[in-house]
Coordinates of C-alpha atoms and ligand atoms in Angstrom, one line a residue:
M1 CA 35.5 -40.1 9.5
E2 CA 36.0 -43.9 8.8
P3 CA 33.0 -46.0 7.9
N4 CA 31.6 -47.6 11.2
A5 CA 34.1 -45.7 13.3
S6 CA 33.3 -45.1 17.0
V7 CA 32.8 -41.6 18.3
Q8 CA 33.0 -40.4 21.9
T9 CA 30.0 -38.4 22.8
T10 CA 30.1 -35.7 25.6
E11 CA 28.4 -38.1 27.9
G12 CA 31.3 -40.6 27.5
A13 CA 28.9 -42.9 25.5
T14 CA 29.9 -44.5 22.3
A15 CA 28.0 -44.0 19.2
S16 CA 28.5 -45.6 16.0
A17 CA 27.9 -44.1 12.4
D18 CA 24.9 -46.2 12.2
G19 CA 23.7 -44.3 15.3
H20 CA 24.2 -41.1 13.3
E21 CA 22.3 -42.5 10.3
A22 CA 19.4 -43.3 12.7
L23 CA 19.5 -39.8 14.0
I24 CA 19.3 -38.3 10.5
A25 CA 16.7 -40.6 9.4
E26 CA 14.6 -39.7 12.4
L27 CA 15.1 -35.9 11.6
K28 CA 13.9 -36.7 8.0
E29 CA 10.9 -38.5 9.3
Q30 CA 10.1 -35.5 11.5
R31 CA 10.5 -33.2 8.6
E32 CA 8.0 -35.2 6.6
K33 CA 5.6 -35.1 9.4
I34 CA 6.0 -31.2 9.7
K35 CA 5.3 -30.9 6.0
Q36 CA 1.9 -32.5 6.6
G37 CA 0.6 -29.6 8.8
G38 CA -2.8 -30.7 10.0
G39 CA -2.8 -33.9 7.9
P40 CA -3.6 -35.1 4.5
K41 CA -7.4 -34.9 4.9
R42 CA -7.2 -31.1 5.8
I43 CA -4.7 -30.4 3.1
E44 CA -7.3 -32.0 0.5
T45 CA -9.9 -29.7 2.0
Q46 CA -7.7 -26.6 1.6
H47 CA -7.1 -27.6 -2.0
A48 CA -10.8 -28.3 -2.7
K49 CA -11.4 -24.6 -1.6
G50 CA -9.0 -23.5 -4.4
K51 CA -6.3 -22.6 -1.8
L52 CA -2.8 -23.6 -1.4
T53 CA -1.2 -24.8 1.8
A54 CA 1.0 -22.5 3.7
R55 CA 4.2 -24.2 2.7
E56 CA 3.2 -24.2 -1.1
R57 CA 2.5 -20.5 -0.8
V58 CA 5.9 -19.9 0.7
A59 CA 7.5 -22.0 -1.9
R60 CA 5.7 -20.2 -4.8
L61 CA 6.4 -16.6 -3.4
L62 CA 10.1 -16.9 -2.7
D63 CA 13.1 -17.5 -5.1
E64 CA 13.3 -21.2 -5.7
G65 CA 15.3 -23.0 -2.9
T66 CA 15.8 -19.9 -0.7
F67 CA 13.3 -20.7 2.1
Q68 CA 14.9 -21.3 5.5
E69 CA 12.3 -22.4 8.1
I70 CA 12.5 -21.8 11.7
D71 CA 10.6 -22.9 14.7
A72 CA 9.1 -25.8 12.8
Y73 CA 8.9 -28.0 16.0
M74 CA 7.2 -25.6 18.4
T75 CA 3.9 -26.9 19.8
H76 CA 1.3 -25.4 22.1
R77 CA 1.2 -26.2 25.8
H78 CA -2.6 -26.2 26.3
T79 CA -4.8 -29.0 27.6
D80 CA -8.4 -27.6 27.9
F81 CA -10.8 -28.4 25.3
D82 CA -8.9 -31.8 24.4
M83 CA -6.1 -29.5 23.0
D84 CA -3.5 -32.1 24.2
K85 CA -4.9 -34.3 21.5
Q86 CA -4.4 -31.5 18.8
R87 CA -0.6 -30.8 18.8
Y88 CA 1.0 -30.5 15.5
P89 CA 4.8 -29.6 15.1
G90 CA 4.9 -25.9 14.1
D91 CA 1.4 -25.1 15.3
S92 CA -0.6 -23.1 13.0
V93 CA 2.0 -21.0 11.1
V94 CA 5.0 -21.4 8.9
T95 CA 7.8 -18.9 9.6
G96 CA 11.1 -18.1 8.3
F97 CA 13.3 -16.1 5.7
G98 CA 14.1 -16.4 2.1
K99 CA 14.8 -14.1 -1.1
I100 CA 12.5 -12.4 -3.5
N101 CA 14.2 -11.2 -6.7
G102 CA 17.6 -12.0 -4.9
R103 CA 16.8 -9.8 -1.9
P104 CA 16.2 -11.2 1.6
V105 CA 12.8 -11.0 3.4
C106 CA 11.2 -12.5 6.5
I107 CA 8.0 -14.3 6.0
Y108 CA 5.1 -16.0 8.0
A109 CA 2.3 -17.9 6.5
Q110 CA -0.8 -19.0 8.6
D111 CA -1.5 -22.7 8.3
F112 CA -5.2 -23.1 7.8
T113 CA -4.9 -27.0 8.0
V114 CA -3.9 -26.8 11.8
L115 CA -7.0 -25.6 13.8
G116 CA -8.0 -23.2 11.1
G117 CA -4.6 -21.2 11.2
S118 CA -6.0 -19.9 14.4
F119 CA -3.7 -17.3 16.2
S120 CA -2.3 -19.1 19.3
E121 CA 0.3 -18.2 21.8
V122 CA 2.9 -20.3 19.8
Q123 CA 1.8 -18.6 16.5
G124 CA 2.3 -15.3 18.3
Q125 CA 5.8 -16.4 19.4
K126 CA 6.8 -17.4 16.0
V127 CA 5.5 -14.5 14.2
A128 CA 7.1 -12.2 16.8
K129 CA 10.5 -13.9 16.3
V130 CA 10.6 -13.4 12.5
M131 CA 9.4 -9.9 12.8
D132 CA 12.1 -9.2 15.3
M133 CA 14.6 -10.6 12.9
A134 CA 13.3 -8.7 10.1
L135 CA 13.5 -5.5 12.0
E136 CA 17.0 -6.1 13.1
S137 CA 18.2 -7.1 9.8
G138 CA 16.4 -4.4 8.0
V139 CA 14.4 -6.5 5.6
P140 CA 10.7 -6.5 4.6
V141 CA 8.3 -8.8 6.3
I142 CA 5.4 -10.5 4.4
G143 CA 2.4 -12.0 6.2
L144 CA 0.4 -14.7 4.3
N145 CA -2.9 -14.7 6.1
D146 CA -5.4 -17.4 6.2
S147 CA -6.9 -17.8 9.6
V148 CA -10.0 -18.1 11.6
G149 CA -8.7 -15.6 14.2
A150 CA -7.9 -15.9 17.7
R151 CA -7.8 -19.4 19.0
I152 CA -10.8 -19.8 21.3
Q153 CA -9.4 -22.5 23.3
E154 CA -6.5 -20.5 24.4
G155 CA -8.3 -17.4 25.6
V156 CA -6.3 -14.6 26.9
Y157 CA -3.0 -16.3 25.7
S158 CA -4.2 -15.9 22.2
L159 CA -5.2 -12.2 22.7
A160 CA -1.8 -11.4 24.4
A161 CA -0.2 -13.0 21.3
Y162 CA -2.1 -10.7 18.9
S163 CA -1.3 -7.7 21.1
E164 CA 2.5 -8.6 20.6
L165 CA 2.0 -8.7 16.8
F166 CA 0.1 -5.3 16.7
W167 CA 2.9 -3.9 18.9
R168 CA 5.6 -5.0 16.4
N169 CA 3.7 -3.9 13.4
T170 CA 3.8 -0.5 15.1
Q171 CA 7.5 -0.5 15.9
A172 CA 8.3 -1.9 12.3
S173 CA 6.1 0.9 10.7
G174 CA 8.3 3.3 8.7
V175 CA 11.5 1.1 9.3
I176 CA 10.8 -1.9 7.1
P177 CA 8.1 -2.4 4.5
Q178 CA 5.3 -4.6 5.8
I179 CA 3.0 -6.5 3.4
S180 CA -0.1 -8.4 4.1
V181 CA -1.3 -11.0 1.6
M182 CA -4.9 -12.1 2.4
L183 CA -5.6 -15.5 1.1
G184 CA -8.4 -16.6 3.3
P185 CA -10.4 -15.4 6.2
C186 CA -9.2 -12.6 8.6
A187 CA -11.8 -12.2 11.2
G188 CA -12.4 -10.1 14.3
G189 CA -9.6 -8.0 15.9
S190 CA -7.0 -10.0 13.8
V191 CA -7.6 -7.5 11.0
Y192 CA -5.6 -5.0 12.8
S193 CA -2.5 -6.5 12.0
P194 CA -3.0 -6.2 8.2
G195 CA -4.7 -2.9 9.0
L196 CA -1.3 -1.7 10.5
T197 CA 0.8 -2.8 7.6
D198 CA 1.8 -0.8 4.6
F199 CA 0.1 -2.8 1.9
V200 CA -3.0 -5.2 1.8
I201 CA -3.3 -7.5 -1.1
M202 CA -6.6 -9.4 -1.1
T203 CA -7.7 -12.4 -3.2
K204 CA -10.9 -12.2 -5.0
G205 CA -13.4 -15.0 -3.8
T206 CA -11.3 -16.5 -1.1
S207 CA -10.2 -13.8 1.2
H208 CA -12.3 -11.8 3.7
M209 CA -11.7 -9.2 6.2
F210 CA -14.2 -8.1 8.8
I211 CA -14.3 -7.1 12.4
T212 CA -17.7 -8.6 13.0
G213 CA -19.0 -11.5 11.1
P214 CA -22.6 -11.8 9.5
Q215 CA -23.9 -14.0 12.2
V216 CA -23.2 -11.5 14.9
I217 CA -24.5 -8.5 12.7
K218 CA -27.7 -10.6 12.1
T219 CA -27.9 -11.0 15.9
V220 CA -27.4 -7.5 16.8
T221 CA -28.9 -5.4 14.0
R222 CA -31.2 -8.1 12.2
E223 CA -29.4 -7.1 9.0
E224 CA -28.6 -9.9 6.4
V225 CA -25.3 -9.4 5.0
D226 CA -23.2 -11.7 2.8
L227 CA -19.5 -12.3 3.2
E228 CA -18.5 -10.8 -0.1
T229 CA -20.4 -7.5 0.6
L230 CA -19.2 -7.4 4.1
G231 CA -15.6 -7.8 3.6
G232 CA -14.7 -9.4 0.2
A233 CA -11.7 -8.3 -1.9
M234 CA -13.7 -5.8 -4.0
T235 CA -15.4 -4.4 -0.9
H236 CA -12.1 -3.5 0.6
N237 CA -10.5 -2.4 -2.7
T238 CA -13.5 -0.3 -4.0
V239 CA -15.4 0.9 -0.9
S240 CA -13.4 0.8 2.4
G241 CA -10.0 1.3 1.0
V242 CA -8.5 -1.2 3.5
A243 CA -6.8 -3.1 0.6
H244 CA -4.5 -1.8 -1.9
F245 CA -4.7 -4.6 -4.5
A246 CA -7.2 -7.1 -5.7
A247 CA -5.6 -10.3 -7.0
D248 CA -7.6 -12.7 -9.3
D249 CA -6.3 -15.7 -7.6
E250 CA -3.5 -16.9 -5.1
G251 CA -1.0 -17.0 -7.9
H252 CA -1.8 -13.3 -9.0
A253 CA -1.6 -12.3 -5.3
L254 CA 1.9 -13.7 -4.9
E255 CA 3.0 -12.2 -8.2
L256 CA 1.8 -8.7 -7.1
T257 CA 3.7 -9.1 -3.9
R258 CA 6.9 -9.7 -6.0
T259 CA 6.2 -6.8 -8.1
L260 CA 5.5 -4.4 -5.4
L261 CA 8.8 -5.4 -3.6
S262 CA 10.8 -4.7 -6.7
Y263 CA 10.0 -0.8 -6.1
L264 CA 10.7 -0.8 -2.4
P265 CA 13.9 -0.5 -0.4
S266 CA 14.6 -3.2 2.1
N267 CA 14.4 -0.5 4.9
N268 CA 14.3 3.1 5.7
A269 CA 18.1 3.6 5.6
E270 CA 18.2 2.4 2.0
P271 CA 17.3 4.1 -1.3
P272 CA 14.7 2.2 -3.3
P273 CA 16.2 -0.3 -5.9
A274 CA 17.4 1.4 -9.0
L275 CA 17.4 -0.4 -12.3
E276 CA 19.8 0.1 -15.2
P277 CA 17.8 2.6 -17.5
T278 CA 16.6 1.1 -20.8
D279 CA 14.2 4.0 -21.8
D280 CA 15.7 7.1 -23.4
P281 CA 15.8 9.9 -20.9
W282 CA 15.4 12.5 -23.7
R283 CA 12.2 10.9 -25.0
M284 CA 9.6 13.7 -25.5
D285 CA 6.3 12.5 -26.7
E286 CA 4.6 15.1 -28.9
E287 CA 1.2 13.7 -28.0
L288 CA 1.6 15.2 -24.7
N289 CA 1.3 18.5 -26.2
T290 CA -2.3 18.1 -27.2
I291 CA -3.6 15.7 -24.5
V292 CA -5.2 18.4 -22.2
P293 CA -8.1 19.8 -23.8
T294 CA -8.4 23.7 -23.9
D295 CA -12.1 23.5 -22.8
P296 CA -11.7 23.3 -19.0
G297 CA -15.0 21.2 -18.9
E298 CA -13.7 18.4 -21.0
A299 CA -12.0 15.4 -19.5
Y300 CA -8.9 13.4 -20.4
N301 CA -7.0 10.4 -19.0
M302 CA -4.3 11.4 -16.6
K303 CA -3.0 7.9 -16.7
T304 CA -2.1 8.4 -20.4
I305 CA 0.1 11.3 -19.4
I306 CA 1.7 9.2 -16.6
R307 CA 2.6 6.3 -19.0
K308 CA 4.1 8.7 -21.5
V309 CA 6.4 10.5 -19.1
F310 CA 7.7 7.8 -16.9
D311 CA 9.9 4.8 -18.0
L312 CA 8.0 2.5 -20.4
D313 CA 5.6 0.1 -18.7
S314 CA 7.0 1.1 -15.2
F315 CA 3.9 2.5 -13.7
F316 CA 2.6 0.2 -10.8
E317 CA -0.7 1.6 -9.8
V318 CA -1.5 1.3 -5.9
H319 CA -5.2 1.5 -4.6
R320 CA -6.3 1.4 -8.3
D321 CA -10.0 0.5 -7.4
F322 CA -10.3 3.1 -4.6
A323 CA -11.2 6.7 -4.8
Q324 CA -10.5 6.7 -8.6
N325 CA -10.6 10.6 -8.7
A326 CA -7.1 10.2 -7.4
I327 CA -4.3 8.2 -8.8
V328 CA -1.3 6.9 -6.7
G329 CA 1.5 4.4 -7.5
F330 CA 5.2 3.7 -8.2
A331 CA 7.0 4.2 -11.4
R332 CA 10.6 4.8 -12.6
L333 CA 12.2 7.8 -14.1
H334 CA 15.4 7.0 -15.9
G335 CA 15.7 3.8 -13.6
Q336 CA 15.0 5.5 -10.4
V337 CA 11.7 4.7 -8.4
V338 CA 9.4 7.6 -7.8
G339 CA 5.9 7.9 -6.0
V340 CA 3.4 9.2 -8.5
I341 CA 0.3 11.1 -7.2
A342 CA -2.1 12.7 -9.4
Q343 CA -5.9 13.5 -10.1
Q344 CA -8.0 11.8 -12.6
P345 CA -10.0 14.4 -14.4
M346 CA -12.1 11.5 -15.8
I347 CA -13.7 10.8 -12.5
L348 CA -15.6 13.4 -10.7
A349 CA -13.4 16.0 -12.6
G350 CA -10.4 15.1 -10.2
V351 CA -12.1 16.6 -7.3
I352 CA -10.6 15.9 -3.7
D353 CA -13.1 14.1 -1.5
I354 CA -12.6 12.4 1.9
D355 CA -11.4 9.1 0.3
A356 CA -9.1 10.7 -2.2
S357 CA -7.5 12.6 0.7
D358 CA -6.8 9.4 2.8
K359 CA -5.4 7.6 -0.3
I360 CA -3.1 10.5 -1.3
A361 CA -1.9 11.3 2.3
R362 CA -1.2 7.7 3.2
F363 CA 0.8 7.1 -0.1
I364 CA 2.7 10.1 0.6
R365 CA 3.8 9.1 4.0
F366 CA 4.8 5.8 2.9
C367 CA 7.1 7.2 0.2
D368 CA 8.5 9.7 2.6
A369 CA 9.3 7.1 5.1
F370 CA 11.1 5.0 2.5
N371 CA 13.1 7.6 0.6
I372 CA 11.0 7.5 -2.5
P373 CA 10.8 10.9 -4.3
L374 CA 7.3 12.3 -5.0
V375 CA 6.1 13.5 -8.5
T376 CA 2.6 15.2 -8.5
F377 CA 0.4 16.0 -11.4
I378 CA -2.3 18.5 -10.7
D379 CA -5.6 18.9 -12.2
S380 CA -8.3 19.5 -9.7
P381 CA -11.3 22.0 -9.3
G382 CA -10.7 21.7 -5.6
F383 CA -12.4 20.0 -2.7
M384 CA -15.7 18.1 -3.0
P385 CA -18.5 20.4 -1.7
G386 CA -21.7 19.2 0.2
V387 CA -23.2 18.2 3.5
A388 CA -22.1 14.5 3.2
Q389 CA -18.4 15.6 2.8
E390 CA -18.6 18.2 5.5
H391 CA -20.3 15.8 7.9
G392 CA -17.8 13.1 7.0
G393 CA -15.1 15.4 8.0
I394 CA -13.5 16.6 4.8
I395 CA -11.7 19.3 6.7
R396 CA -10.0 16.8 8.9
H397 CA -9.3 14.4 6.1
G398 CA -8.2 17.1 3.5
A399 CA -5.7 18.4 6.1
K400 CA -4.0 15.1 5.9
I401 CA -2.8 15.9 2.3
V402 CA -1.2 19.2 3.5
Y403 CA 0.2 17.6 6.5
A404 CA 1.8 14.7 4.5
Y405 CA 3.2 16.8 1.8
S406 CA 4.6 19.5 4.3
E407 CA 6.2 16.9 6.5
A408 CA 7.6 14.9 3.7
T409 CA 11.5 15.7 3.1
V410 CA 12.0 13.4 0.1
P411 CA 12.7 15.4 -3.3
K412 CA 9.1 16.7 -4.4
L413 CA 8.4 17.7 -8.0
A414 CA 4.9 18.9 -9.3
V415 CA 3.5 19.5 -12.6
V416 CA 0.2 21.5 -13.0
T417 CA -1.4 20.3 -16.1
R418 CA -4.7 22.2 -15.9
K419 CA -6.8 23.2 -12.9
A420 CA -5.2 24.1 -9.6
Y421 CA -7.9 25.9 -8.0
G422 CA -8.0 27.1 -4.3
G423 CA -7.3 24.4 -1.7
A424 CA -6.2 22.0 -4.6
Y425 CA -3.4 24.4 -5.6
I426 CA -2.2 24.7 -2.0
V427 CA -2.4 21.1 -0.8
M428 CA -1.3 19.5 -4.0
S429 CA 2.4 20.0 -3.6
S430 CA 2.5 23.9 -4.0
K431 CA 5.7 25.7 -3.5
Y432 CA 4.6 26.8 -0.2
I433 CA 4.3 23.3 1.4
R434 CA 8.0 23.1 0.2
T435 CA 7.7 21.4 -3.1
D436 CA 11.2 21.6 -4.7
L437 CA 10.1 22.4 -8.3
V438 CA 6.6 23.4 -9.4
L439 CA 6.2 23.2 -13.2
A440 CA 3.3 24.2 -15.2
W441 CA 2.0 23.1 -18.6
P442 CA 0.6 26.1 -20.9
T443 CA -2.9 24.8 -20.0
A444 CA -2.3 25.5 -16.4
E445 CA -5.1 27.5 -14.5
I446 CA -4.1 28.6 -11.1
A447 CA -6.8 30.5 -9.5
V448 CA -8.7 30.6 -6.0
M449 CA -11.7 29.2 -7.7
G450 CA -13.3 28.4 -11.2
A451 CA -14.4 31.3 -13.3
E452 CA -18.1 30.7 -13.0
G453 CA -18.1 30.7 -9.2
A454 CA -15.8 33.7 -9.0
V455 CA -17.9 35.8 -11.1
N456 CA -21.1 34.9 -9.3
I457 CA -19.5 35.8 -6.0
L458 CA -17.5 39.0 -7.2
Y459 CA -20.4 40.5 -9.4
R460 CA -23.5 39.3 -7.6
K461 CA -25.0 42.8 -7.2
H462 CA -23.7 43.9 -10.7
L463 CA -25.4 41.0 -12.3
K464 CA -28.6 41.8 -10.7
A465 CA -28.5 45.3 -11.9
V466 CA -27.7 44.8 -15.6
A467 CA -30.4 44.4 -18.4
D468 CA -28.9 41.2 -19.8
P469 CA -27.4 39.2 -16.9
E470 CA -26.6 36.0 -18.9
A471 CA -24.6 38.0 -21.5
E472 CA -23.0 40.0 -18.9
R473 CA -21.9 36.8 -16.9
A474 CA -20.6 35.1 -20.1
R475 CA -18.5 38.3 -20.8
L476 CA -17.2 38.4 -17.1
V477 CA -16.4 34.6 -17.1
A478 CA -14.4 34.9 -20.3
E479 CA -12.6 38.0 -18.8
F480 CA -11.8 36.1 -15.6
R481 CA -10.6 33.1 -17.5
E482 CA -8.3 35.0 -19.8
K483 CA -6.6 36.4 -16.6
F484 CA -6.2 33.0 -14.8
S485 CA -6.5 30.5 -17.4
K486 CA -2.7 30.8 -18.3
P487 CA 0.2 30.1 -15.9
Y488 CA 2.1 33.4 -16.8
R489 CA 0.8 35.5 -13.8
A490 CA 1.8 32.7 -11.5
A491 CA 5.2 32.5 -13.2
A492 CA 5.8 36.2 -13.2
S493 CA 5.4 36.2 -9.3
G494 CA 7.4 33.1 -8.9
H495 CA 4.6 31.1 -7.5
I496 CA 5.6 28.4 -10.1
D497 CA 9.1 27.6 -11.3
D498 CA 8.6 27.2 -15.0
I499 CA 6.2 26.6 -17.8
L500 CA 7.0 23.5 -19.9
I501 CA 6.0 22.5 -23.4
P502 CA 4.3 19.2 -22.2
A503 CA 6.7 17.1 -24.3
E504 CA 9.6 18.4 -22.3
T505 CA 8.2 17.1 -19.0
R506 CA 10.2 13.7 -18.9
P507 CA 13.7 15.1 -19.5
R508 CA 13.0 18.0 -17.1
L509 CA 11.8 15.7 -14.3
I510 CA 14.9 13.5 -14.7
A511 CA 17.1 16.6 -14.5
A512 CA 15.4 17.8 -11.3
L513 CA 15.5 14.3 -9.7
E514 CA 19.2 13.9 -10.4
L515 CA 19.8 17.3 -8.9
L516 CA 17.8 16.5 -5.7
R517 CA 18.8 13.0 -5.1
D518 CA 20.8 13.7 -2.0
K519 CA 18.6 16.6 -0.8
Q520 CA 19.0 17.3 2.9
V521 CA 16.2 18.6 5.0
T522 CA 15.9 18.6 8.9
L523 CA 12.6 19.1 10.7
P524 CA 12.2 20.8 14.0
P525 CA 13.0 18.4 16.9
K526 CA 9.8 16.7 18.2
K527 CA 8.5 13.5 19.5
H528 CA 6.1 13.2 16.7
G529 CA 3.4 15.5 15.1
N530 CA -0.2 15.5 15.6
M531 CA -1.5 14.5 12.2
P532 CA -5.2 15.2 11.7
L533 CA -6.4 11.6 11.7
Ligands
HXC601 C1 -10.0 -22.3 17.1 C2 -11.3 -22.7 15.2 C3 -11.8 -21.4 15.3 C4 -11.3 -20.5 16.4 C5 -12.6 -22.2 13.6 N1 -12.0 -23.1 14.2 N2 -12.8 -21.1 14.2 N3 -10.4 -23.1 16.0 N4 -10.5 -20.9 17.2 N5 -11.6 -19.2 16.5 C6 -11.6 -24.4 13.6 C7 -12.8 -25.3 13.2 O1 -13.3 -26.0 14.3 C8 -12.2 -26.1 12.2 O2 -11.6 -27.2 12.8 C9 -11.1 -25.4 11.5 O3 -10.8 -24.3 12.4 C10 -11.6 -24.7 10.1 O4 -12.7 -24.0 10.3 P1 -14.0 -24.1 9.4 O5 -15.1 -23.4 10.1 O6 -14.2 -25.7 9.2 O7 -13.5 -23.4 8.1 P2 -14.5 -22.7 7.1 O8 -15.7 -23.4 6.6 O9 -13.5 -22.4 6.0 O10 -15.0 -21.4 7.7 C11 -14.0 -20.2 8.0 C12 -14.8 -19.3 8.9 C13 -15.4 -20.0 10.2 C14 -15.8 -18.6 8.1 C15 -13.6 -18.3 9.4 O11 -14.3 -20.9 10.7 C16 -15.7 -18.9 11.3 O12 -16.6 -18.2 11.2 N6 -14.9 -18.9 12.3 C17 -14.9 -18.0 13.4 C18 -14.4 -16.7 13.1 C19 -14.3 -15.9 14.2 O13 -15.3 -15.3 14.6 N7 -13.1 -15.8 14.9 C20 -12.8 -15.1 16.1 C21 -13.0 -13.8 15.8 S1 -12.6 -12.8 17.2 P3 -11.5 -28.6 12.3 O14 -10.9 -29.5 13.3 O15 -12.9 -29.0 12.0 O16 -10.5 -28.6 11.0 C22 -10.9 -12.5 17.1 C23 -10.5 -11.8 18.2 C24 -9.1 -11.2 18.1 O17 -10.3 -13.0 16.4 C25 -8.8 -10.2 18.8 C26 -7.4 -9.6 18.7 C27 -7.2 -8.2 19.2

């Protein structure tokens, strides 16, 4: 167009190029205003708390220059409580899409500078729109959470908006990965959105999640409790298991998010992202041959085995601080993503308790939903005995592991490194819950229970009758162990598929995974099962 040329608008009016410049200048001004969120003072307060603003966080998380914001002009329509004087363009959340490591994602970031990031009708509408886009496009959705909870001034409008979010979290579950990054408070019923998502990353010191705040607890129970103990990052990473990762600061939380996404497919119809292999598929680390002590009472670090078997530096542990008697995480085998599940003999001898059951079952279900093959390492004396565990419902929780493995149709490989006693043998990826290949190391002990317990039960009367019960017990224990402390009986009957020299584990798993990559299994038609929750 010529400079200063006139243009005919649809209304028949004539606008000049100067008019266009004015329009663009106005838009730029609007954009500057939008960037201010709740205003410079509140941004200053946010920074003083050691927190970034919503837009700063989005910019830091996404690949540079990829963020496409939407709905930046939406404002609320409420007037009670002087709300008409508190309208900010975009309201209390920044939404849109962009890329992480070159792959598209949808994102929302609660803006604490606008009415504390409170969840409003508009915030609900905006978040719903990006979640719908994520689901329809088949890309992960990431929520950066920093909010005081339901916007009190909006009453039921806020609650309805939350319900819409929870409904969408449920619809999206198992279809696209959902990640919640906690960068500030998350109070009341609003915790159910992160609770419904696949992974929760909490930031130490600044993020808190709780259903009921300290003030209410004090009023109702007179109990004094501080925010960190109640719902800080370490509480939810070590005690409750609500969170999967504890970040040292915001930068770390965003870095963890990028790393986590590098292991996940964009949706349930895609395979997880493979990398060009850089590690030798034939690497056979001789140290693996001696890592498991021959004395069954001696501990060793299962993570050393994991690091030696999978591609170098590829193990990314999930739920690291929770139920440490179990290990779960992502790794790569010849560039392919797998989900690793294992016991940790260094913690409680690798026993399976309530928390370990929940941790393992949940991880299996995530991997199965997103086409990630499972590799399980077993060394467990069985389920944790005792009144506390029985009263806590170990039966119900332990059953989740059997359910999750049995239901999973992805390739399933298992390696018995040492103890696979009783229930632990069955639930931890045994052949009979349809594991494709169960391999054992020469140190594997597959038995109904440990030698001491078995001898006490089988020979109770006999041991009472003999002259030297202790010597006789020791003899019987040794005899029992000789029978069951080696995997040959189990291999002779086909209950395991092969016995490996431990150093061979890596190439054997790679070969099996290659065979099973396109494994096809169909489940009986049903609406859904009734998992023991
Ligand atoms: C609207 C709110 C608000 C709320 C705080 N603000 N809570 N606005 N609705 N629920 C405002 C404050 O007035 C303040 O506005 C701004 O947000 C920041 O709050 P501060 O208190 O100054 O921040 P801070 O000191 O960092 O304390 C954060 C906090 C505290 C610990 C989270 O705000 C707090 O305890 N809030 C209440 C949390 C809560 O109980 N929420 C409701 C949960 S029930 P100005 O203008 O001064 O900046 C719920 C039900 C959901 O969420 C149900 C879903 C199913």
